[in-house]
Amino acid sequence: MLPDIDGLDQVPYLTSDLLTVDEPMELRQLPKSLLIVGGGYIALELGQMFSRFGTEVTIIERNAQLLAHGYEPEVGRSIGESFAEEGIQVVTRATARAARQQQGEVVLMATAGGKERQFRAEKLLVATGRRPNTDNIGIERAGVRVTERGAVAVDEHLRTNVPHIFAAGDVIGRQHDSQMATPVGSRQGGIAGNNALSGKAMQTVDHRVIPRVIFTDPQVAVVGRTDAEAVAAGHRCWCNTLPMSLVPRAGAIRDTRGVIKMVADAEMNEVLGVSMVAHNAGEVIHEAAMAMKFRATVQDFIDLLHVYPTMAEALKIVAISKYKDPAKLSCCAE
């Protein structure tokens, strides 16, 4: 998706695959400086990568923090702090208004903090989100309905309004709580293929538990609902956020950056979501995902014996925080 920036169509800019728009050529030289419009996972992964290669990186984000949509506020703040520590400039509450080329640079005009500001860089990367690509494929000739966001409309079996046509992956967008991610599309493709061709009972998609990882350093890993999403769904929630400094393994490897947050139904105790910013968070989140698949409770995380010291112990420690101060625990989180 492209933001409404005056003059954007007149300047060269990079997309998430590091191709210059309208040019079949990859970026081949490391830019000295890079402006990134957007504060989602693509902006974070590519921004940190370029920064560590030696590029001066500035991220322009219109919201109050990074990862403003679909993530806990604590997650955006935590990764923002890590970026600031390594010299990545993050400008929040900033809306890009206009772009132009000047003396071999891209000049971006933005409103930030109520003031007009000018940003300059050798290259511009637009990372403001993705949308289903259903343009110019003639789908309308088959009578297949698409949503107002351009996604192919499907039911819980991934069947379109044309009975013999099924759709899966990014092309269905975020319907039925789907995520536009490779493993999700792969799973959906198998279900759609079964439903279209096997002659067996229809399978349904279940997007209640979809783990996601942003491959920054530290990593961002989430599964399930955020606190706000759980409340919107009618739950009375218990939730708590702890710094990774309370996790013995984080101290042992001298990397205490990040946080972990758990969201649970206050009455049933079922864990509804886990968010984590930490070293190896992408490995840890699968324990939470498997537990949530079988509707584990906070007590289940506490009762499970965790190896000491591991990063996965963070799950047990944050669960224990419902009942006691984890800062006063002995070793092995007991």
GROMACS .gro file of C-alpha atoms in nm, residues 15-301:
model
  287
   15THR     CA    1   0.979  -0.123  -0.189
   16SER     CA    2   0.996  -0.406   0.064
   17ASP     CA    3   1.172  -0.637  -0.182
   18LEU     CA    4   1.442  -0.370  -0.228
   19LEU     CA    5   1.342  -0.308  -0.588
   20THR     CA    6   1.319   0.045  -0.719
   21VAL     CA    7   0.957   0.106  -0.813
   22ASP     CA    8   0.889   0.039  -1.183
   23GLU     CA    9   1.246  -0.087  -1.232
   24PRO     CA   10   1.336  -0.457  -1.249
   25MET     CA   11   1.663  -0.395  -1.070
   26GLU     CA   12   1.767  -0.477  -0.716
   27LEU     CA   13   1.949  -0.229  -0.497
   28ARG     CA   14   2.317  -0.301  -0.561
   29GLN     CA   15   2.499  -0.033  -0.363
   30LEU     CA   16   2.473   0.039   0.006
   31PRO     CA   17   2.324   0.387   0.052
   32LYS     CA   18   2.493   0.625   0.291
   33SER     CA   19   2.155   0.728   0.429
   34LEU     CA   20   1.803   0.588   0.415
   35LEU     CA   21   1.460   0.729   0.498
   36ILE     CA   22   1.193   0.472   0.580
   37VAL     CA   23   0.825   0.567   0.579
   38GLY     CA   24   0.634   0.326   0.802
   39GLY     CA   25   0.681   0.160   1.139
   40GLY     CA   26   0.573  -0.200   1.084
   41TYR     CA   27   0.771  -0.521   1.064
   42ILE     CA   28   0.917  -0.453   0.719
   43ALA     CA   29   1.043  -0.112   0.827
   44LEU     CA   30   1.198  -0.260   1.142
   45GLU     CA   31   1.371  -0.557   0.982
   46LEU     CA   32   1.513  -0.363   0.688
   47GLY     CA   33   1.589  -0.055   0.894
   48GLN     CA   34   1.803  -0.243   1.143
   49MET     CA   35   1.971  -0.443   0.867
   50PHE     CA   36   2.077  -0.129   0.681
   51SER     CA   37   2.185   0.040   1.003
   52ARG     CA   38   2.413  -0.249   1.090
   53PHE     CA   39   2.558  -0.239   0.740
   54GLY     CA   40   2.658   0.120   0.812
   55THR     CA   41   2.373   0.322   0.662
   56GLU     CA   42   2.233   0.618   0.855
   57VAL     CA   43   1.868   0.521   0.902
   58THR     CA   44   1.568   0.739   0.990
   59ILE     CA   45   1.223   0.585   1.038
   60ILE     CA   46   0.919   0.809   0.992
   61GLU     CA   47   0.614   0.672   1.176
   62ARG     CA   48   0.278   0.851   1.191
   63ASN     CA   49   0.166   0.681   1.513
   64ALA     CA   50   0.294   0.739   1.866
   65GLN     CA   51   0.524   0.435   1.853
   66LEU     CA   52   0.651   0.158   1.632
   67LEU     CA   53   0.430  -0.147   1.565
   68ALA     CA   54   0.118   0.054   1.641
   69HIS     CA   55  -0.127  -0.197   1.491
   70GLY     CA   56  -0.176  -0.552   1.617
   71TYR     CA   57   0.094  -0.537   1.882
   72GLU     CA   58   0.102  -0.448   2.250
   73PRO     CA   59   0.212  -0.089   2.324
   74GLU     CA   60   0.490  -0.229   2.545
   75VAL     CA   61   0.631  -0.414   2.245
   76GLY     CA   62   0.655  -0.104   2.029
   77ARG     CA   63   0.814   0.095   2.309
   78SER     CA   64   1.066  -0.176   2.387
   79ILE     CA   65   1.190  -0.227   2.032
   80GLY     CA   66   1.195   0.150   1.987
   81GLU     CA   67   1.428   0.180   2.285
   82SER     CA   68   1.657  -0.085   2.139
   83PHE     CA   69   1.668   0.097   1.806
   84ALA     CA   70   1.750   0.426   1.975
   85GLU     CA   71   2.036   0.264   2.166
   86GLU     CA   72   2.203   0.157   1.842
   87GLY     CA   73   2.160   0.490   1.669
   88ILE     CA   74   1.853   0.436   1.453
   89GLN     CA   75   1.652   0.758   1.452
   90VAL     CA   76   1.280   0.696   1.501
   91VAL     CA   77   1.052   0.996   1.447
   92THR     CA   78   0.701   0.923   1.573
   93ARG     CA   79   0.378   1.120   1.532
   94ALA     CA   80   0.515   1.222   1.194
   95THR     CA   81   0.311   1.230   0.874
   96ALA     CA   82   0.494   1.246   0.542
   97ARG     CA   83   0.336   1.514   0.321
   98ALA     CA   84   0.552   1.560   0.013
   99ALA     CA   85   0.862   1.421  -0.155
  100ARG     CA   86   1.102   1.556  -0.416
  101GLN     CA   87   1.449   1.500  -0.553
  102GLN     CA   88   1.722   1.754  -0.492
  103GLN     CA   89   2.094   1.726  -0.564
  104GLY     CA   90   2.092   1.349  -0.576
  105GLU     CA   91   1.891   1.307  -0.256
  106VAL     CA   92   1.530   1.244  -0.169
  107VAL     CA   93   1.378   1.526   0.035
  108LEU     CA   94   1.076   1.437   0.246
  109MET     CA   95   0.852   1.701   0.403
  110ALA     CA   96   0.664   1.584   0.709
  111THR     CA   97   0.453   1.717   0.993
  112ALA     CA   98   0.608   1.595   1.317
  113GLY     CA   99   0.500   1.705   1.662
  114GLY     CA  100   0.289   1.980   1.511
  115LYS     CA  101   0.584   2.127   1.322
  116GLU     CA  102   0.693   2.106   0.960
  117ARG     CA  103   1.021   1.919   0.925
  118GLN     CA  104   1.243   1.829   0.634
  119PHE     CA  105   1.429   1.498   0.607
  120ARG     CA  106   1.696   1.411   0.352
  121ALA     CA  107   1.854   1.082   0.250
  122GLU     CA  108   2.021   0.913  -0.043
  123LYS     CA  109   1.740   0.657  -0.066
  124LEU     CA  110   1.373   0.635   0.033
  125LEU     CA  111   1.205   0.310   0.136
  126VAL     CA  112   0.825   0.299   0.151
  127ALA     CA  113   0.711   0.032   0.397
  128THR     CA  114   0.354   0.127   0.483
  129GLY     CA  115   0.189  -0.211   0.459
  130ARG     CA  116   0.071  -0.465   0.208
  131ARG     CA  117  -0.260  -0.547   0.048
  132PRO     CA  118  -0.395  -0.843  -0.150
  133ASN     CA  119  -0.283  -0.831  -0.512
  134THR     CA  120  -0.598  -0.898  -0.713
  135ASP     CA  121  -0.543  -0.629  -0.976
  136ASN     CA  122  -0.539  -0.713  -1.344
  137ILE     CA  123  -0.586  -1.089  -1.312
  138GLY     CA  124  -0.936  -1.096  -1.461
  139ILE     CA  125  -1.095  -1.236  -1.150
  140GLU     CA  126  -1.409  -1.032  -1.210
  141ARG     CA  127  -1.471  -1.224  -1.534
  142ALA     CA  128  -1.513  -1.540  -1.330
  143GLY     CA  129  -1.768  -1.366  -1.110
  144VAL     CA  130  -1.553  -1.395  -0.796
  145ARG     CA  131  -1.638  -1.133  -0.537
  146VAL     CA  132  -1.367  -0.922  -0.376
  147THR     CA  133  -1.393  -0.711  -0.062
  148GLU     CA  134  -1.362  -0.333  -0.055
  149ARG     CA  135  -0.997  -0.385   0.046
  150GLY     CA  136  -0.932  -0.591  -0.265
  151ALA     CA  137  -0.921  -0.932  -0.097
  152VAL     CA  138  -1.089  -1.235  -0.249
  153ALA     CA  139  -1.395  -1.297  -0.032
  154VAL     CA  140  -1.401  -1.650   0.115
  155ASP     CA  141  -1.595  -1.847   0.374
  156GLU     CA  142  -1.448  -2.057   0.656
  157HIS     CA  143  -1.369  -2.331   0.402
  158LEU     CA  144  -1.177  -2.085   0.180
  159ARG     CA  145  -1.447  -2.117  -0.086
  160THR     CA  146  -1.538  -1.808  -0.285
  161ASN     CA  147  -1.889  -1.716  -0.395
  162VAL     CA  148  -1.821  -1.925  -0.708
  163PRO     CA  149  -1.854  -2.279  -0.566
  164HIS     CA  150  -1.567  -2.441  -0.757
  165ILE     CA  151  -1.315  -2.161  -0.691
  166PHE     CA  152  -1.114  -2.145  -0.368
  167ALA     CA  153  -0.857  -1.890  -0.251
  168ALA     CA  154  -0.579  -1.895   0.007
  169GLY     CA  155  -0.283  -1.695   0.131
  170ASP     CA  156  -0.219  -1.323   0.106
  171VAL     CA  157  -0.492  -1.284  -0.155
  172ILE     CA  158  -0.763  -1.327   0.113
  173GLY     CA  159  -0.611  -1.054   0.329
  174ARG     CA  160  -0.707  -1.060   0.696
  175GLN     CA  161  -1.048  -1.224   0.669
  176HIS     CA  162  -1.139  -1.467   0.946
  177ASP     CA  163  -0.845  -1.328   1.151
  178SER     CA  164  -0.595  -1.451   0.893
  179GLN     CA  165  -0.242  -1.312   0.870
  180MET     CA  166  -0.053  -1.227   0.553
  181ALA     CA  167   0.243  -1.453   0.626
  182THR     CA  168   0.415  -1.739   0.444
  183PRO     CA  169   0.335  -2.025   0.685
  184VAL     CA  170  -0.028  -1.914   0.705
  185GLY     CA  171  -0.060  -1.917   0.328
  186SER     CA  172   0.104  -2.258   0.312
  187ARG     CA  173  -0.141  -2.404   0.561
  188GLN     CA  174  -0.436  -2.243   0.386
  189GLY     CA  175  -0.317  -2.374   0.050
  190GLY     CA  176  -0.332  -2.729   0.183
  191ILE     CA  177  -0.681  -2.675   0.320
  192ALA     CA  178  -0.804  -2.514  -0.001
  193GLY     CA  179  -0.656  -2.796  -0.208
  194ASN     CA  180  -0.823  -3.057   0.010
  195ASN     CA  181  -1.157  -2.882  -0.003
  196ALA     CA  182  -1.142  -2.829  -0.379
  197LEU     CA  183  -1.015  -3.168  -0.493
  198SER     CA  184  -1.022  -3.445  -0.233
  199GLY     CA  185  -1.392  -3.513  -0.218
  200LYS     CA  186  -1.353  -3.554   0.157
  201ALA     CA  187  -1.524  -3.356   0.432
  202MET     CA  188  -1.454  -2.984   0.415
  203GLN     CA  189  -1.178  -2.858   0.642
  204THR     CA  190  -1.212  -2.520   0.811
  205VAL     CA  191  -0.944  -2.263   0.882
  206ASP     CA  192  -0.860  -2.187   1.244
  207HIS     CA  193  -0.670  -1.863   1.289
  208ARG     CA  194  -0.710  -1.842   1.666
  209VAL     CA  195  -0.344  -1.930   1.723
  210ILE     CA  196  -0.098  -1.783   1.473
  211PRO     CA  197   0.253  -1.715   1.606
  212ARG     CA  198   0.439  -1.427   1.438
  213VAL     CA  199   0.801  -1.320   1.458
  214ILE     CA  200   0.981  -1.003   1.354
  215PHE     CA  201   1.346  -1.084   1.293
  216THR     CA  202   1.504  -0.782   1.453
  217ASP     CA  203   1.760  -0.798   1.733
  218PRO     CA  204   1.611  -0.848   1.984
  219GLN     CA  205   1.337  -1.044   1.812
  220VAL     CA  206   0.968  -0.960   1.847
  221ALA     CA  207   0.738  -1.262   1.884
  222VAL     CA  208   0.364  -1.265   1.947
  223VAL     CA  209   0.077  -1.510   1.947
  224GLY     CA  210  -0.292  -1.466   2.019
  225ARG     CA  211  -0.469  -1.152   2.126
  226THR     CA  212  -0.340  -0.830   2.268
  227ASP     CA  213  -0.485  -0.691   2.588
  228ALA     CA  214  -0.706  -0.449   2.392
  229GLU     CA  215  -0.819  -0.718   2.148
  230ALA     CA  216  -0.915  -0.951   2.433
  231VAL     CA  217  -1.122  -0.680   2.602
  232ALA     CA  218  -1.291  -0.598   2.270
  233ALA     CA  219  -1.380  -0.966   2.236
  234GLY     CA  220  -1.563  -0.954   2.570
  235HIS     CA  221  -1.301  -1.089   2.809
  236ARG     CA  222  -1.229  -0.947   3.151
  237CYS     CA  223  -0.855  -0.970   3.140
  238TRP     CA  224  -0.561  -1.023   3.365
  239CYS     CA  225  -0.236  -0.916   3.207
  240ASN     CA  226   0.113  -0.828   3.316
  241THR     CA  227   0.437  -0.716   3.156
  242LEU     CA  228   0.781  -0.799   3.293
  243PRO     CA  229   1.129  -0.688   3.188
  244MET     CA  230   1.356  -0.960   3.056
  245SER     CA  231   1.603  -0.866   3.327
  246LEU     CA  232   1.398  -1.093   3.556
  247VAL     CA  233   1.479  -1.396   3.339
  248PRO     CA  234   1.801  -1.568   3.458
  249ARG     CA  235   1.906  -1.676   3.109
  250ALA     CA  236   1.887  -1.319   2.983
  251GLY     CA  237   2.124  -1.216   3.259
  252ALA     CA  238   2.357  -1.506   3.188
  253ILE     CA  239   2.399  -1.410   2.823
  254ARG     CA  240   2.428  -1.041   2.912
  255ASP     CA  241   2.128  -0.945   2.699
  256THR     CA  242   1.840  -0.825   2.915
  257ARG     CA  243   1.678  -0.614   2.646
  258GLY     CA  244   1.306  -0.656   2.602
  259VAL     CA  245   0.987  -0.751   2.781
  260ILE     CA  246   0.734  -1.031   2.801
  261LYS     CA  247   0.359  -0.984   2.843
  262MET     CA  248   0.088  -1.240   2.908
  263VAL     CA  249  -0.286  -1.183   2.861
  264ALA     CA  250  -0.539  -1.420   3.018
  265ASP     CA  251  -0.910  -1.437   3.093
  266ALA     CA  252  -0.941  -1.323   3.454
  267GLU     CA  253  -1.213  -1.574   3.539
  268MET     CA  254  -1.130  -1.885   3.334
  269ASN     CA  255  -0.753  -1.826   3.359
  270GLU     CA  256  -0.709  -1.929   2.994
  271VAL     CA  257  -0.409  -1.765   2.831
  272LEU     CA  258  -0.526  -1.553   2.538
  273GLY     CA  259  -0.203  -1.398   2.418
  274VAL     CA  260   0.171  -1.369   2.472
  275SER     CA  261   0.400  -1.095   2.342
  276MET     CA  262   0.775  -1.099   2.378
  277VAL     CA  263   1.072  -0.884   2.283
  278ALA     CA  264   1.391  -1.074   2.357
  279HIS     CA  265   1.687  -1.269   2.230
  280ASN     CA  266   1.551  -1.587   2.067
  281ALA     CA  267   1.190  -1.480   2.127
  282GLY     CA  268   1.096  -1.650   1.800
  283GLU     CA  269   1.195  -1.988   1.943
  284VAL     CA  270   1.016  -1.933   2.275
  285ILE     CA  271   0.684  -1.825   2.125
  286HIS     CA  272   0.614  -2.174   1.992
  287GLU     CA  273   0.571  -2.308   2.345
  288ALA     CA  274   0.308  -2.042   2.406
  289ALA     CA  275   0.141  -2.120   2.073
  290MET     CA  276   0.119  -2.493   2.142
  291ALA     CA  277  -0.014  -2.429   2.491
  292MET     CA  278  -0.277  -2.188   2.362
  293LYS     CA  279  -0.382  -2.433   2.091
  294PHE     CA  280  -0.494  -2.662   2.372
  295ARG     CA  281  -0.634  -2.371   2.577
  296ALA     CA  282  -0.375  -2.380   2.853
  297THR     CA  283  -0.425  -2.172   3.166
  298VAL     CA  284  -0.187  -1.949   3.355
  299GLN     CA  285  -0.151  -2.229   3.608
  300ASP     CA  286  -0.050  -2.473   3.332
  301PHE     CA  287   0.247  -2.252   3.248
   0.00000   0.00000   0.00000
